[in-house]
Short mmCIF file of C-alpha atoms and ligand atoms in Angstrom, two decimals:
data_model
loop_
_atom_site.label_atom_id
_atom_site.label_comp_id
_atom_site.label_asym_id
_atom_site.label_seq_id
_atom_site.Cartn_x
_atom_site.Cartn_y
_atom_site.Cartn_z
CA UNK G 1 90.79 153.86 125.66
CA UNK G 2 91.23 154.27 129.38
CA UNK G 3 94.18 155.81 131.13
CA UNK G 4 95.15 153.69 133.74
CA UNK G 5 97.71 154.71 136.49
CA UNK G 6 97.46 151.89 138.56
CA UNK G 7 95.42 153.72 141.83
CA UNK G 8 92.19 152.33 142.86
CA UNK G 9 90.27 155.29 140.67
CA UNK G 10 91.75 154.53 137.15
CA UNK G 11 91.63 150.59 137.89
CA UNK G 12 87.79 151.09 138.96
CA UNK G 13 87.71 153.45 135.79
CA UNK G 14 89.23 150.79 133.67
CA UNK G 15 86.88 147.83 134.94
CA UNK G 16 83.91 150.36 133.82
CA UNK G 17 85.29 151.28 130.47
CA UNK G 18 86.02 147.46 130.03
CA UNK G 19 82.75 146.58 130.56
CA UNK G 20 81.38 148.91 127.93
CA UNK G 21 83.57 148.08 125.59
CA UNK G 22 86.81 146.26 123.98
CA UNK G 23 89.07 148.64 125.96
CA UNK G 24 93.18 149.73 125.43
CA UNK G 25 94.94 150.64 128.28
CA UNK G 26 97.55 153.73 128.53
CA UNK G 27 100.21 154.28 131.40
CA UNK G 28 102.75 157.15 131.61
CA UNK G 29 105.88 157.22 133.83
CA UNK G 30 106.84 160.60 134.56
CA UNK G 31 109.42 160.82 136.72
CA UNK G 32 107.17 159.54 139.70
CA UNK G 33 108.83 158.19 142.82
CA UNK G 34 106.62 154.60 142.37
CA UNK G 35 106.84 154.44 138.62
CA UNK G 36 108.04 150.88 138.48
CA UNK G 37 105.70 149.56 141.08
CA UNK G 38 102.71 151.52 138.91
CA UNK G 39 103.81 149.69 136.02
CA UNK G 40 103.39 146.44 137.67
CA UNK G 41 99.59 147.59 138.97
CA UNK G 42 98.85 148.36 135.06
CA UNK G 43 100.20 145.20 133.82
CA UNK G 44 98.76 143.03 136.73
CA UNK G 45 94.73 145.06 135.90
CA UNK G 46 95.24 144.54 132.38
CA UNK G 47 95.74 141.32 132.34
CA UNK G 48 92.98 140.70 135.01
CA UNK G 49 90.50 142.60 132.58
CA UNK G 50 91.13 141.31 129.56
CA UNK G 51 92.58 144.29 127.65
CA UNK G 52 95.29 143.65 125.36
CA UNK G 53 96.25 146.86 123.65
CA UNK G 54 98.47 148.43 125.37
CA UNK G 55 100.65 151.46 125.74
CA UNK G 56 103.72 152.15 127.88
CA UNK G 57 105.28 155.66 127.61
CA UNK G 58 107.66 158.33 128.92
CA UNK G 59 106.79 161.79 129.93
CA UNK G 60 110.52 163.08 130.25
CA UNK G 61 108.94 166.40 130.49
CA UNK G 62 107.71 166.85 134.00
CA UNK G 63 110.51 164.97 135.60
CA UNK G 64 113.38 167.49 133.75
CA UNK G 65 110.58 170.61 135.38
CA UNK G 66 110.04 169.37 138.54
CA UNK G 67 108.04 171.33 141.48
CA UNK G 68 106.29 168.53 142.64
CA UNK G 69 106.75 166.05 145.54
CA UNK G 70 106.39 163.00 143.58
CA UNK G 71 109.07 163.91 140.63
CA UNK G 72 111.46 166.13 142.90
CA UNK G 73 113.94 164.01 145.20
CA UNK G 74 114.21 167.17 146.96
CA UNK G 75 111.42 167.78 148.15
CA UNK G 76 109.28 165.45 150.49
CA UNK G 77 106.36 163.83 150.56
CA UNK G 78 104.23 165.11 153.12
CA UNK G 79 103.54 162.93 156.14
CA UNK G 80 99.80 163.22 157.61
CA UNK G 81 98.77 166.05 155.43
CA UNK G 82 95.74 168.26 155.56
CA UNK G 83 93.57 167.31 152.51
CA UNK G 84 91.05 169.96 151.28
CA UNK G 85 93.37 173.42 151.64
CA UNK G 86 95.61 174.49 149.43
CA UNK G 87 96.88 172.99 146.70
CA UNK G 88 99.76 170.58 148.64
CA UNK G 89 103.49 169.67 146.98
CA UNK G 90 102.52 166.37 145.73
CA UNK G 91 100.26 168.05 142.45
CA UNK G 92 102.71 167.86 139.77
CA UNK G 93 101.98 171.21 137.54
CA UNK G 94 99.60 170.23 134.88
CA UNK G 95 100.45 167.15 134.39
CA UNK G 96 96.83 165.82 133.30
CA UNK G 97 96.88 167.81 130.02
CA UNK G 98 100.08 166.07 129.34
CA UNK G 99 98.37 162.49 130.46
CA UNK G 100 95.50 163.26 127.98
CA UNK G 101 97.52 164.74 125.21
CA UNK G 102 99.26 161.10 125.14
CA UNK G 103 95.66 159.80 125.09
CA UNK G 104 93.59 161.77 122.97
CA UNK G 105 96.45 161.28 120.00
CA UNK G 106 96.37 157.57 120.72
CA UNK G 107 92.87 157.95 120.46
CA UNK G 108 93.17 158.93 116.92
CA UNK G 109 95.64 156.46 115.94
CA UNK G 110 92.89 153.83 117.39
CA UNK G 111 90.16 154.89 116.02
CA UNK G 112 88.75 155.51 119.99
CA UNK G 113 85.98 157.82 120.89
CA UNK G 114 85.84 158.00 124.28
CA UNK G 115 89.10 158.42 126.46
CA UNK G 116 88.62 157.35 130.03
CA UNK G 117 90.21 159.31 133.33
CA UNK G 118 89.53 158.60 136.79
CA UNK G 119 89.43 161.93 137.60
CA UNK G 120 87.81 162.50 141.28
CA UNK G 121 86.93 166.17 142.61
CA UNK G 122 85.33 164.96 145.54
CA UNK G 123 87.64 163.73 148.87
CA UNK G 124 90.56 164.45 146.46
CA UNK G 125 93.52 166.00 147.29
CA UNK G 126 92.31 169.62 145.06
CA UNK G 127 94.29 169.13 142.24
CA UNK G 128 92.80 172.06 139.91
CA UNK G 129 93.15 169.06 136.87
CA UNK G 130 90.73 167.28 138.50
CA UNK G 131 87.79 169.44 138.14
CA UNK G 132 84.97 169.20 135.71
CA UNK G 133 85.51 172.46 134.49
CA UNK G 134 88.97 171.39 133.26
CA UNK G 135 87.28 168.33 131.56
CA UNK G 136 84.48 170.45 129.75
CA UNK G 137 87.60 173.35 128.32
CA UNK G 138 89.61 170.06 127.58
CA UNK G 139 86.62 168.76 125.36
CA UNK G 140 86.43 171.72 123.58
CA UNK G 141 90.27 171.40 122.79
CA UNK G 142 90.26 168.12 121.52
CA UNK G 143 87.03 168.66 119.24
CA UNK G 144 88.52 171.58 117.79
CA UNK G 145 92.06 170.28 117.39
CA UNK G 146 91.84 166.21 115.77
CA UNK G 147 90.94 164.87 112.58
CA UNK G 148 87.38 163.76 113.29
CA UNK G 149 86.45 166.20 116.05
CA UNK G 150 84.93 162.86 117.37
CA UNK G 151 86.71 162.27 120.56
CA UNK G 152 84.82 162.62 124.20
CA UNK G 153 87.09 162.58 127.08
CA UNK G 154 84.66 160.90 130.22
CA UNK G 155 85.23 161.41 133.60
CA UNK G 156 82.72 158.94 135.00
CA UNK G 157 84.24 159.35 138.86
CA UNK G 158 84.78 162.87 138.65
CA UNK G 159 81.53 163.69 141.05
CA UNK G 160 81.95 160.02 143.28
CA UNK G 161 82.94 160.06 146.96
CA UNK G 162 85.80 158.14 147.38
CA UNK G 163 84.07 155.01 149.29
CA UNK G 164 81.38 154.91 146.74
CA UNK G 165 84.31 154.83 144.15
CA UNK G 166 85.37 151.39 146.59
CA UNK G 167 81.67 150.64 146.28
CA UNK G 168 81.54 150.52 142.44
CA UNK G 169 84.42 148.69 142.20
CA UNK G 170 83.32 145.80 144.22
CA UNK G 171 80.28 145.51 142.48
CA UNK G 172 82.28 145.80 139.11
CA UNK G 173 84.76 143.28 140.37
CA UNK G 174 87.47 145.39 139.95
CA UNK G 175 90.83 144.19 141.02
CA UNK G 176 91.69 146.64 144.04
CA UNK G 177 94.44 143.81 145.04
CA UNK G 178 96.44 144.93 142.40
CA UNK G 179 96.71 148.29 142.65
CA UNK G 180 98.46 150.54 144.04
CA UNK G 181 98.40 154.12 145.23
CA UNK G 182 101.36 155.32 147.55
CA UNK G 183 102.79 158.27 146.49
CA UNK G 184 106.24 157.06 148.54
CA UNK G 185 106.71 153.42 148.80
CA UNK G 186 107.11 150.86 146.49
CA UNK G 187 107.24 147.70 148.19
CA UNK G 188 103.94 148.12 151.54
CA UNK G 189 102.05 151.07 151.30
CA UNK G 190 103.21 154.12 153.58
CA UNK G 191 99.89 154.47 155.18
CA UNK G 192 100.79 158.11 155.39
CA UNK G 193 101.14 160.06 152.49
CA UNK G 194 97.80 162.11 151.31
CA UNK G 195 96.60 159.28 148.89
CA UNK G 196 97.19 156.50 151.00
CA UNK G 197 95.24 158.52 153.82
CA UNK G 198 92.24 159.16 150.98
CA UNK G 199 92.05 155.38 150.00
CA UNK G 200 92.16 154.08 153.68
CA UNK G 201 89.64 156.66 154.64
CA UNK G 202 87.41 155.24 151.59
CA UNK G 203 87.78 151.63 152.59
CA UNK G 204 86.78 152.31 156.12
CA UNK G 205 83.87 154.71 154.56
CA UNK G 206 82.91 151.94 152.48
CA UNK G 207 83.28 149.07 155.27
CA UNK G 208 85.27 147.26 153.13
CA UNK G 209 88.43 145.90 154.11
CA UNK G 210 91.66 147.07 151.48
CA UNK G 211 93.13 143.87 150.22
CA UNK G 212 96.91 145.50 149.47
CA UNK G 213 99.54 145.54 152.14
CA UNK G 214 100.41 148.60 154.11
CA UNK G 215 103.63 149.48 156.50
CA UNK G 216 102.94 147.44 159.80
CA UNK G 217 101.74 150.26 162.07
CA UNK G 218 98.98 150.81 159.52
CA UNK G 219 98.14 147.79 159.23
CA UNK G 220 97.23 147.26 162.79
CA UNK G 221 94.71 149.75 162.74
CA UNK G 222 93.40 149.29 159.19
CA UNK G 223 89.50 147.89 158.82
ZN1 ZN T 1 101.61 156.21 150.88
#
């Protein structure tokens, strides 16, 4: 089982775990300014791979805590940030444990093995649940703690640059038209917020050009 947000990582995630086998697809609305528009992403990739079993849940948790940028109205998204400092506003406090408690216990119920994330350390925006150590503790967690001990979180991203992440996908034939990343907009891409700035960045790494639409200023300078 994969967990698929609807960004270009867990969609090129997805088309990998796909590939390997008959895959089922999680997504989890938290709270998250573009939950809707996510949805649509996950629904649009699934049907585009192929994989049918699906799961659509609530996290009512991390909306009702808040401290984050992308599930607190009050505070904004940074424009233009500086990726690669601190920890910025938009990393919503431990909120990939949550993600891959919903997974791992699906995972049971399915009779899974593996559980795919498309977790990426490198050109990321240092979110400390996106680390490999994190994976490698989690792994120990979930052996110690389901029925069959038989369960592997994979991370197959987790050490990509971002524009060979864009790379792999194209080979793959992953659907990048249907995803979507901004952590602000819902209807064109912002251009501007710290993940549209990674996945531009990776497009233009990768020579590629990025087939969703972005806010028209963006656009006019986009590869
Ligand atoms: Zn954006």
């Amino acid at each position: 089982m994969v967990l698929l947000s609807g960004g270009m990582d867990s969609c090129v995630c997805a088309a990998l775990a796909a590939r390997e086998f008959d895959a089922a697809a999680a997504h989890i609305s938290y709270g998250q300014r573009t939950e809707a528009r996510e949805r649509k992403a996950f629904l649009a990739i699934c049907d585009r791979l192929g994989i049918h079993d699906r799961l659509l849940v609530r996290n009512e948790a991390l909306r009702a805590i808040g401290g984050s940028a992308l599930t607190d109205p009050d505070i904004a998204v940074p424009v233009s940030p500086v990726i690669g400092h601190a920890i910025p506003v938009t990393y919503v406090p431990f909120r990939n444990a949550h993600f891959l408690s919903v997974a791992v216990s699906w995972a049971e119920v399915l009779g899974a093995e593996k559980v795919y994330i498309g977790a990426v350390e490198q050109d990321s925006s240092g979110y400390p649940d996106c680390r490999p150590a994190y994976y490698r503790a989690f792994n120990d967690v979930v052996r110690t703690g389901t029925r069959d001990g038989r369960i592997e979180i994979v991370t197959p991203l987790i050490g990509l640059r971002k524009s060979e992440i864009v790379k792999l996908g194209l080979e793959l034939g992953a659907p990048f038209d249907l995803t979507w990343s901004c952590y602000s907009r819902e209807d064109r891409a912002c251009g501007v917020c710290d993940s549209c700035v990674l996945r531009l960045r990776a497009f233009q790494e990768a020579g590629a050009a990025d087939p969703i639409p972005y806010c028209e200023a963006v656009e006019k300078v986009k590869v």
